Tab-separated table of C-alpha atoms in Angstrom:
chain	number	residue	atom	x	y	z
J	1475	MET	CA	25.187	4.967	10.899
J	1476	ARG	CA	23.310	2.455	8.749
J	1477	ASN	CA	22.072	0.612	11.858
J	1478	LYS	CA	20.943	3.928	13.311
J	1479	GLY	CA	19.231	4.739	10.018
J	1480	LEU	CA	17.436	1.383	10.038
J	1481	LEU	CA	16.187	2.046	13.584
J	1482	ILE	CA	14.805	5.401	12.419
J	1483	VAL	CA	13.029	3.687	9.509
J	1484	LEU	CA	11.646	1.077	11.924
J	1485	PHE	CA	10.306	3.791	14.244
J	1486	VAL	CA	8.776	5.879	11.436
J	1487	PHE	CA	7.131	2.793	9.933
J	1488	LEU	CA	5.736	1.787	13.345
J	1489	VAL	CA	4.281	5.263	13.848
J	1490	THR	CA	2.536	5.175	10.459
J	1491	LEU	CA	1.142	1.759	11.439
J	1492	ASN	CA	-0.096	3.312	14.700
J	1493	PHE	CA	1.995	0.669	16.460
J	1494	PHE	CA	-0.162	-2.046	14.896
J	1495	SER	CA	-3.376	-0.155	15.656
J	1496	TYR	CA	-2.797	-0.176	19.396
J	1497	ARG	CA	-6.140	1.039	20.698
J	1498	ASP	CA	-4.932	2.763	23.873
J	1499	LEU	CA	-2.862	5.294	21.937
J	1500	ASN	CA	-3.944	8.912	22.272
J	1501	ILE	CA	-5.378	9.904	18.877
J	1502	THR	CA	-4.458	13.576	19.253
J	1503	PHE	CA	-0.885	12.761	20.248
J	1504	MET	CA	-0.477	10.334	17.334
J	1505	GLY	CA	-1.834	12.926	14.922
J	1506	GLN	CA	0.710	15.437	16.181
J	1507	MET	CA	3.506	12.864	15.895
J	1508	ILE	CA	2.473	12.080	12.317
J	1509	GLN	CA	2.699	15.757	11.387
J	1510	LEU	CA	6.008	16.225	13.245
J	1511	LEU	CA	7.657	13.227	11.551
J	1512	SER	CA	6.315	14.221	8.151
J	1513	CYS	CA	7.681	17.774	8.522
J	1514	SER	CA	10.984	16.369	9.774
J	1515	MET	CA	11.336	14.168	6.701
J	1516	PHE	CA	10.546	17.120	4.444
J	1517	ILE	CA	13.229	19.219	6.161
J	1518	TYR	CA	15.666	16.286	5.945
J	1519	ALA	CA	15.050	15.884	2.202
J	1520	LEU	CA	15.398	19.642	1.696
J	1521	THR	CA	18.688	19.935	3.612
J	1522	HIS	CA	20.139	16.906	1.795
J	1523	PHE	CA	18.753	17.848	-1.612
J	1524	SER	CA	22.139	18.516	-3.231
J	1525	GLN	CA	23.336	15.080	-2.112
J	1526	ILE	CA	20.107	13.505	-3.330
J	1527	ARG	CA	20.357	15.158	-6.758
J	1528	LYS	CA	23.882	13.784	-7.222
J	1529	THR	CA	22.437	10.270	-7.077
J	1530	SER	CA	19.594	10.959	-9.526
J	1531	ASN	CA	21.420	9.123	-12.315
J	1532	GLN	CA	21.828	6.046	-10.129
J	1533	TYR	CA	18.357	5.869	-8.582
J	1534	SER	CA	15.855	5.317	-11.376
J	1535	SER	CA	12.767	6.275	-9.351
J	1536	LEU	CA	14.180	9.432	-7.773
J	1537	ASN	CA	12.880	12.090	-10.169
J	1538	TYR	CA	9.462	10.434	-10.259
J	1539	VAL	CA	9.274	10.296	-6.450
J	1540	ILE	CA	10.083	14.024	-6.354
J	1541	CYS	CA	7.146	14.607	-8.721
J	1542	PHE	CA	4.865	12.322	-6.670
J	1543	CYS	CA	5.727	14.320	-3.544
J	1544	LEU	CA	5.378	17.798	-5.027
J	1545	TYR	CA	2.355	17.272	-7.280
J	1546	PRO	CA	-0.283	17.498	-4.485
J	1547	LEU	CA	1.044	20.995	-3.732
J	1548	LEU	CA	-0.128	21.952	-7.222
J	1549	THR	CA	-3.587	20.509	-6.560
J	1550	SER	CA	-3.839	22.700	-3.435
J	1551	ILE	CA	-4.037	25.714	-5.768
J	1552	VAL	CA	-6.973	24.160	-7.603
J	1553	CYS	CA	-8.491	23.197	-4.261
J	1554	TYR	CA	-8.285	26.826	-3.119
J	1555	ILE	CA	-9.778	28.270	-6.319
J	1556	TYR	CA	-12.589	25.755	-6.802
J	1557	HIS	CA	-13.374	24.600	-3.249
J	1558	GLU	CA	-12.182	27.562	-1.134
J	1559	GLN	CA	-9.981	25.328	1.011
J	1560	SER	CA	-7.075	27.325	2.436
J	1561	PHE	CA	-3.489	26.482	1.545
J	1562	MET	CA	-2.735	25.785	5.215
J	1563	LEU	CA	-5.497	23.184	5.463
J	1564	SER	CA	-4.348	21.572	2.201
J	1565	PHE	CA	-0.790	21.414	3.513
J	1566	GLN	CA	-1.909	19.898	6.833
J	1567	THR	CA	-3.878	17.266	4.935
J	1568	LEU	CA	-0.874	16.499	2.752
J	1569	LEU	CA	1.381	15.915	5.780
J	1570	ALA	CA	-0.428	12.708	6.706
J	1571	HIS	CA	0.393	11.305	3.267
J	1572	TRP	CA	3.906	12.701	2.905
J	1573	PHE	CA	5.628	9.656	4.369
J	1574	LEU	CA	6.603	8.874	0.805
J	1575	LEU	CA	9.552	11.119	1.740
J	1576	ILE	CA	11.110	8.194	3.595
J	1577	TYR	CA	12.474	7.235	0.170
J	1578	PHE	CA	14.965	10.132	0.338
J	1579	PHE	CA	16.113	9.157	3.823
J	1580	LEU	CA	16.820	5.652	2.520
J	1581	VAL	CA	18.697	7.022	-0.503
J	1582	VAL	CA	20.953	9.247	1.625
J	1583	ASN	CA	21.712	6.515	4.177
J	1584	LYS	CA	21.972	3.682	1.623
J	1585	ILE	CA	20.325	1.171	3.948
J	1586	SER	CA	20.648	-2.390	2.649
J	1587	SER	CA	17.700	-3.990	0.890
J	1588	LYS	CA	18.097	-7.157	2.962
J	1589	SER	CA	17.634	-5.226	6.224
J	1590	ILE	CA	14.495	-3.515	4.928
J	1591	VAL	CA	13.007	-6.747	3.587
J	1592	ASN	CA	13.667	-8.469	6.913
J	1593	LEU	CA	11.920	-5.592	8.688
J	1594	ILE	CA	8.825	-5.923	6.473
J	1595	ILE	CA	8.742	-9.715	6.953
J	1596	VAL	CA	8.959	-9.354	10.744
J	1597	PHE	CA	6.142	-6.773	10.702
J	1598	ALA	CA	4.024	-9.102	8.534
J	1599	ILE	CA	4.539	-11.987	10.991
J	1600	ILE	CA	3.737	-9.767	13.984
J	1601	ARG	CA	0.550	-8.548	12.315
J	1602	THR	CA	-0.614	-12.079	11.515
J	1603	GLY	CA	0.338	-13.264	15.004
J	1604	LEU	CA	-1.668	-10.495	16.684
J	1605	THR	CA	-4.691	-11.159	14.460
J	1606	LEU	CA	-4.545	-14.885	15.231
J	1607	ILE	CA	-4.108	-14.451	18.998
J	1608	GLU	CA	-6.974	-11.981	19.177
J	1609	GLN	CA	-9.307	-14.515	17.586
J	1610	PHE	CA	-9.254	-16.194	21.011
J	1611	THR	CA	-9.145	-13.122	23.266
J	1612	TYR	CA	-12.208	-11.299	21.859
J	1613	PRO	CA	-13.638	-8.966	23.175
J	1614	ASN	CA	-10.294	-8.196	24.830
J	1615	VAL	CA	-8.594	-6.851	21.704
J	1616	PRO	CA	-5.779	-4.327	22.305
J	1617	PHE	CA	-4.727	-4.205	18.614
J	1618	ALA	CA	-7.417	-3.481	16.014
J	1619	PHE	CA	-8.077	-0.970	13.255
J	1620	ARG	CA	-11.707	-2.075	12.965
J	1621	MET	CA	-13.502	-3.031	16.172
J	1622	SER	CA	-16.988	-3.228	17.633
J	1623	GLY	CA	-18.527	0.171	18.242
J	1624	PHE	CA	-20.957	2.835	17.105
J	1625	ASP	CA	-20.924	3.389	13.350
J	1626	ASP	CA	-21.544	7.012	12.357
J	1627	ASN	CA	-22.463	6.077	8.788
J	1628	SER	CA	-25.320	3.757	9.737
J	1629	GLY	CA	-26.154	5.349	13.087
J	1630	LYS	CA	-26.105	1.893	14.683
J	1631	TYR	CA	-23.884	-0.145	16.970
J	1632	MET	CA	-21.902	-2.558	14.804
J	1633	ASP	CA	-20.118	-5.730	15.859
J	1634	VAL	CA	-16.715	-6.510	14.403
J	1635	GLU	CA	-17.121	-8.278	11.062
J	1636	ILE	CA	-16.725	-12.052	10.960
J	1637	ARG	CA	-15.766	-13.733	7.685
J	1638	SER	CA	-15.018	-17.407	7.146
J	1639	GLY	CA	-15.001	-17.850	10.912
J	1640	PHE	CA	-12.390	-15.138	11.606
J	1641	TYR	CA	-12.783	-11.712	13.205
J	1642	ARG	CA	-11.597	-9.034	10.749
J	1643	TYR	CA	-9.618	-6.531	12.813
J	1644	LEU	CA	-7.669	-5.165	9.803
J	1645	ILE	CA	-4.709	-4.293	12.044
J	1646	SER	CA	-3.182	-1.052	10.681
J	1647	ASP	CA	-5.215	-1.727	7.515
J	1648	ALA	CA	-1.820	-2.862	6.175
J	1649	TYR	CA	-2.634	-5.483	3.537
J	1650	PHE	CA	0.746	-4.832	1.912
J	1651	LEU	CA	2.674	-6.501	4.757
J	1652	PRO	CA	1.450	-10.104	4.326
J	1653	LEU	CA	1.136	-9.674	0.539
J	1654	PHE	CA	4.776	-8.611	0.266
J	1655	ALA	CA	5.814	-11.478	2.569
J	1656	VAL	CA	3.915	-14.009	0.414
J	1657	PHE	CA	5.668	-12.897	-2.765
J	1658	TYR	CA	9.106	-12.724	-1.163
J	1659	SER	CA	8.920	-16.112	0.582
J	1660	PHE	CA	7.447	-17.793	-2.503
J	1661	MET	CA	10.281	-16.602	-4.723
J	1662	GLN	CA	12.805	-17.821	-2.153
J	1663	LEU	CA	11.112	-21.230	-2.247
J	1664	VAL	CA	11.445	-21.265	-6.026
J	1665	LYS	CA	15.198	-20.882	-5.576
J	1666	GLU	CA	15.515	-23.397	-2.755
J	1667	ILE	CA	13.038	-25.260	-0.576
J	1668	SER	CA	13.530	-24.101	3.012
J	1669	TRP	CA	11.414	-24.686	6.116
J	1670	LYS	CA	12.048	-21.094	7.120
J	1671	PHE	CA	10.416	-19.704	3.988
J	1672	ILE	CA	7.699	-22.357	3.965
J	1673	LEU	CA	6.731	-21.127	7.438
J	1674	ILE	CA	6.827	-17.453	6.400
J	1675	PHE	CA	4.752	-18.259	3.306
J	1676	LEU	CA	2.092	-20.140	5.297
J	1677	ILE	CA	1.916	-17.485	8.030
J	1678	SER	CA	1.533	-14.749	5.407
J	1679	ILE	CA	-1.158	-16.669	3.529
J	1680	LEU	CA	-3.019	-17.105	6.817
J	1681	GLY	CA	-2.706	-13.381	7.501
J	1682	ILE	CA	-4.282	-12.543	4.152
J	1683	TYR	CA	-7.003	-15.169	4.500
J	1684	MET	CA	-8.063	-14.060	7.990
J	1685	ASP	CA	-8.904	-10.457	7.271
J	1686	GLN	CA	-8.023	-9.197	3.819
J	1687	THR	CA	-10.437	-8.137	1.105
J	1688	ARG	CA	-11.410	-10.342	-1.807
J	1689	GLN	CA	-9.461	-8.255	-4.307
J	1690	ILE	CA	-6.240	-8.710	-2.301
J	1691	MET	CA	-6.712	-12.473	-2.129
J	1692	PHE	CA	-7.532	-12.788	-5.820
J	1693	SER	CA	-4.764	-10.399	-6.898
J	1694	MET	CA	-2.266	-12.534	-4.986
J	1695	ILE	CA	-3.447	-15.666	-6.792
J	1696	ILE	CA	-3.528	-13.923	-10.185
J	1697	CYS	CA	0.030	-12.580	-9.799
J	1698	LEU	CA	1.419	-15.945	-8.723
J	1699	CYS	CA	-0.250	-17.535	-11.757
J	1700	LEU	CA	0.881	-14.837	-14.194
J	1701	TYR	CA	4.490	-14.683	-13.181
J	1702	PRO	CA	5.791	-17.819	-14.993
J	1703	PHE	CA	4.557	-16.397	-18.295
J	1704	LEU	CA	6.332	-13.086	-17.680
J	1705	ASN	CA	9.601	-14.565	-16.499
J	1706	LEU	CA	10.425	-17.630	-18.585
J	1707	ASN	CA	13.646	-19.235	-17.371
J	1708	ARG	CA	15.075	-22.531	-16.242
J	1709	ARG	CA	13.171	-22.377	-12.958
J	1710	GLN	CA	9.822	-22.289	-14.750
J	1711	ILE	CA	9.092	-26.005	-14.308
J	1712	LYS	CA	9.873	-25.817	-10.590
J	1713	TYR	CA	7.737	-22.706	-10.227
J	1714	ILE	CA	4.745	-24.250	-11.998
J	1715	PHE	CA	5.151	-27.448	-9.965
J	1716	ILE	CA	5.004	-25.546	-6.639
J	1717	LEU	CA	2.127	-23.422	-7.899
J	1718	GLY	CA	0.323	-26.544	-9.109
J	1719	ILE	CA	0.481	-28.168	-5.681
J	1720	ILE	CA	-0.919	-25.021	-4.068
J	1721	GLY	CA	-3.625	-24.838	-6.750
J	1722	ILE	CA	-4.691	-28.440	-6.168
J	1723	VAL	CA	-4.947	-27.858	-2.408
J	1724	ILE	CA	-7.008	-24.689	-2.912
J	1725	TYR	CA	-9.281	-26.223	-5.554
J	1726	SER	CA	-9.989	-29.343	-3.486
J	1727	ASN	CA	-11.035	-27.122	-0.553
J	1728	MET	CA	-12.634	-24.326	-2.585
J	1729	ASP	CA	-16.031	-24.444	-0.908
J	1730	LEU	CA	-14.540	-24.635	2.577
J	1731	LEU	CA	-12.043	-21.820	2.010
J	1732	PHE	CA	-13.915	-19.429	-0.287
J	1733	GLY	CA	-17.561	-20.516	-0.284
J	1734	GLU	CA	-18.720	-17.552	1.788
J	1735	THR	CA	-16.582	-15.107	-0.185
J	1736	ILE	CA	-17.810	-16.362	-3.573
J	1737	SER	CA	-21.430	-16.276	-2.425
J	1738	LYS	CA	-21.039	-12.708	-1.144
J	1739	THR	CA	-19.443	-11.607	-4.410
J	1740	GLN	CA	-22.251	-13.152	-6.476
J	1741	ASN	CA	-24.873	-11.409	-4.337
J	1742	GLU	CA	-23.140	-8.037	-4.722
J	1743	VAL	CA	-22.870	-8.401	-8.485
J	1744	SER	CA	-26.594	-9.113	-8.729
J	1745	ASP	CA	-27.528	-6.150	-6.503
J	1746	ASP	CA	-26.924	-2.403	-6.857
J	1747	ASN	CA	-23.348	-2.172	-5.610
J	1748	ILE	CA	-22.452	1.095	-3.864
J	1749	ARG	CA	-18.922	0.800	-5.249
J	1750	VAL	CA	-20.270	0.740	-8.816
J	1751	LEU	CA	-22.426	3.765	-8.009
J	1752	SER	CA	-19.374	5.506	-6.523
J	1753	TYR	CA	-17.420	4.799	-9.710
J	1754	ALA	CA	-20.160	6.351	-11.797
J	1755	TYR	CA	-20.570	9.377	-9.527
J	1756	TYR	CA	-16.926	10.407	-9.162
J	1757	PHE	CA	-16.029	9.656	-12.774
J	1758	SER	CA	-18.855	11.869	-14.051
J	1759	ASN	CA	-18.260	14.612	-11.463
J	1760	THR	CA	-14.579	15.477	-11.823
J	1761	GLY	CA	-15.552	19.069	-12.606
J	1762	ASP	CA	-14.423	21.251	-15.493
J	1763	PHE	CA	-11.334	20.919	-17.692
J	1764	ILE	CA	-8.898	22.218	-15.040
J	1765	THR	CA	-10.123	20.009	-12.169
J	1766	SER	CA	-10.301	16.996	-14.481
J	1767	LEU	CA	-6.736	17.657	-15.589
J	1768	LEU	CA	-5.183	18.535	-12.208
J	1769	GLY	CA	-7.678	17.063	-9.767
J	1770	ASN	CA	-9.897	18.525	-7.066
J	1771	GLY	CA	-7.226	18.161	-4.374
J	1772	LEU	CA	-6.990	16.462	-0.981
J	1773	ALA	CA	-9.900	17.420	1.254
J	1774	SER	CA	-9.434	18.556	4.851
J	1775	THR	CA	-12.089	17.556	7.377
J	1776	LYS	CA	-12.019	21.173	8.621
J	1777	SER	CA	-13.052	22.742	5.309
J	1778	SER	CA	-16.400	22.973	3.549
J	1779	TYR	CA	-14.889	20.811	0.789
J	1780	GLY	CA	-14.005	18.156	3.367
J	1781	GLN	CA	-17.509	18.317	4.833
J	1782	GLU	CA	-18.945	17.836	1.358
J	1783	ILE	CA	-16.800	14.729	0.847
J	1784	ALA	CA	-17.697	13.476	4.353
J	1785	LYS	CA	-21.388	13.767	3.488
J	1786	LEU	CA	-20.844	11.666	0.363
J	1787	GLU	CA	-18.944	9.097	2.448
J	1788	ASN	CA	-21.846	8.907	4.880
J	1789	TRP	CA	-23.900	7.775	1.892
J	1790	GLY	CA	-21.244	5.178	1.054
J	1791	TYR	CA	-19.457	7.080	-1.739
J	1792	PHE	CA	-15.820	6.574	-0.720
J	1793	ARG	CA	-13.108	7.801	-3.087
J	1794	CYS	CA	-10.511	5.527	-1.480
J	1795	ASP	CA	-12.597	2.441	-2.385
J	1796	ILE	CA	-12.656	3.043	-6.132
J	1797	GLY	CA	-8.968	3.031	-6.950
J	1798	ILE	CA	-7.949	4.856	-10.085
J	1799	VAL	CA	-11.271	6.733	-10.400
J	1800	GLY	CA	-10.925	8.071	-6.858
J	1801	ALA	CA	-7.353	9.122	-7.656
J	1802	LEU	CA	-8.597	10.785	-10.835
J	1803	HIS	CA	-11.123	12.834	-8.862
J	1804	MET	CA	-8.498	13.930	-6.320
J	1805	LEU	CA	-5.384	14.271	-8.492
J	1806	GLY	CA	-6.541	14.445	-12.099
J	1807	TYR	CA	-5.399	12.901	-15.356
J	1808	VAL	CA	-1.925	14.452	-15.093
J	1809	PHE	CA	-1.080	12.450	-11.967
J	1810	ILE	CA	-2.469	9.233	-13.467
J	1811	LEU	CA	-0.310	9.830	-16.541
J	1812	LEU	CA	2.723	10.466	-14.318
J	1813	PHE	CA	2.165	7.131	-12.577
J	1814	ILE	CA	1.825	5.330	-15.931
J	1815	LEU	CA	5.057	6.955	-17.159
J	1816	TYR	CA	6.817	5.635	-14.062
J	1817	TYR	CA	5.777	2.099	-14.921
J	1818	VAL	CA	6.773	2.506	-18.562
J	1819	PHE	CA	10.163	4.226	-18.153
J	1820	VAL	CA	11.323	2.693	-14.866
J	1821	ILE	CA	9.586	-0.639	-14.324
J	1822	LEU	CA	9.239	-1.934	-17.885
J	1823	ARG	CA	12.600	-0.566	-19.010
J	1824	ASN	CA	14.368	-2.311	-16.111
J	1825	TRP	CA	12.038	-5.300	-15.776
J	1826	LYS	CA	14.726	-7.993	-15.952
J	1827	LYS	CA	16.929	-6.131	-13.477
J	1828	ILE	CA	14.238	-5.947	-10.780
J	1829	ASP	CA	14.172	-8.776	-8.240
J	1830	ALA	CA	11.430	-11.340	-8.830
J	1831	TYR	CA	9.534	-10.724	-5.572
J	1832	LEU	CA	9.374	-6.997	-6.383
J	1833	ARG	CA	8.050	-7.745	-9.864
J	1834	LEU	CA	5.240	-9.742	-8.291
J	1835	TYR	CA	4.319	-6.887	-5.976
J	1836	LEU	CA	4.509	-4.359	-8.813
J	1837	LEU	CA	2.167	-6.599	-10.799
J	1838	SER	CA	-0.245	-6.741	-7.857
J	1839	ILE	CA	-0.418	-2.934	-7.850
J	1840	LEU	CA	-1.629	-2.989	-11.462
J	1841	VAL	CA	-4.102	-5.791	-10.747
J	1842	ASN	CA	-5.522	-3.874	-7.766
J	1843	ILE	CA	-5.516	-0.443	-9.373
J	1844	PRO	CA	-9.260	-0.494	-10.233
J	1845	LEU	CA	-9.979	-0.638	-6.486
J	1846	ILE	CA	-6.766	0.503	-4.758
J	1847	PHE	CA	-4.615	3.304	-6.162
J	1848	PRO	CA	-1.254	3.217	-4.350
J	1849	LEU	CA	-0.519	6.938	-4.014
J	1850	TYR	CA	-2.586	9.556	-2.156
J	1851	ASN	CA	-5.818	7.622	-2.569
J	1852	ALA	CA	-5.423	5.693	0.667
J	1853	THR	CA	-6.583	7.062	3.994
J	1854	LEU	CA	-3.523	6.074	6.062
J	1855	PRO	CA	0.125	7.254	6.086
J	1856	CYS	CA	1.425	3.657	6.191
J	1857	PHE	CA	0.460	3.200	2.512
J	1858	GLU	CA	2.665	6.102	1.449
J	1859	CYS	CA	5.505	5.034	3.750
J	1860	PHE	CA	5.490	1.553	2.254
J	1861	MET	CA	5.437	2.934	-1.290
J	1862	GLY	CA	8.496	5.057	-0.503
J	1863	ILE	CA	10.240	1.904	0.731
J	1864	LEU	CA	9.108	-0.032	-2.357
J	1865	PHE	CA	10.495	2.597	-4.755
J	1866	TYR	CA	13.819	2.394	-2.923
J	1867	LEU	CA	13.907	-1.419	-3.084
J	1868	VAL	CA	13.231	-1.254	-6.830
J	1869	ASP	CA	16.120	1.178	-7.325
J	1870	ARG	CA	18.538	-0.851	-5.204
J	1871	SER	CA	17.623	-3.957	-7.152
J	1872	ILE	CA	18.417	-2.208	-10.438
J	1873	LEU	CA	21.690	-0.871	-9.003
J	1874	GLN	CA	22.719	-4.307	-7.849
J	1875	LYS	CA	22.165	-5.749	-11.314
J	1876	ASN	CA	24.200	-2.887	-12.772
J	1877	ASP	CA	27.044	-3.615	-10.309
J	1878	GLN	CA	27.032	0.025	-9.204
J	1879	VAL	CA	26.657	-0.699	-5.515
J	1880	PHE	CA	27.668	-3.450	-3.153
J	1881	LEU	CA	24.734	-4.715	-1.093
């Protein structure tokens, strides 16, 4: 049954990734499949709720995940009152983000952490491999989230972006795959030098370098540098030694590797940055006390509220690009507080029980939170699906340290 459960997780994850942004997929069909799978997971969680509740004392994240899943239903009430968006449209919008429910499927089936980690690593390698191969096959690119074409925002035909000599296809827009693989393989190398994990580490680094944003690259470096100071133990010297070698290589090739990125960042800081303007706009326009507290809700493209947000996005004001402020506008201070409480009462309380690679990823979430909020502020279901998996891995790690489960 566990193997069958893992295959189901694999399939669901692939669907949320749009099969690595395969461009020949029918958009309407995929949208219907997303809604069908999301509803199926909701029904599964509902029919197994009594079993799930029995494990609430074992799984530290469970009650918080329930709150994370149900909270947007509350914002749909506010969305109806203040923006006249129907409950049905709010629910349909929520379905695309409800893949967080995969957490409950994992809890019921008790799928091993090792199997899930291996799945993520394989997906990360596939994503990097596709991105690398398509550097040489352009314009024949069957897998791409961002490709050449007409841009509605600018009203012009836009070529695929090239940065540091690489085409940026952003396959599935899934930055979390190579980032997770970097942290996992690095921590395995700290334990024991292995060619297998050296290869995974290098492939994952390449995947991030080819097409990921500056904040992802810098957050990766920051977390790797911070970790020794947060986890002092007998491996510290070995950790710092490995990190030092990587640092020397990067520093000696700084201009070659990051010259274009640094120059672009400096230019944006000196100019009026649309992201800064978006921060200012959404932070100062959360609405009255109720909408500031509970949020304005998730906007449907079919409602007048969604059209209002789409108009702002046409001007470059994207809520998903401004992290915690965008989440504040959509979900309010209550949801932000709920997320902070999760970190305080689950992550910090069990910090030493959580596996090292997971600690690194959890740190990266905090580092990226000014620009990327991990729940309901992303535009793709794969973000929520991965977060559901991450919560489960955290809980299994804590359980393993407590000797409550055999993995």
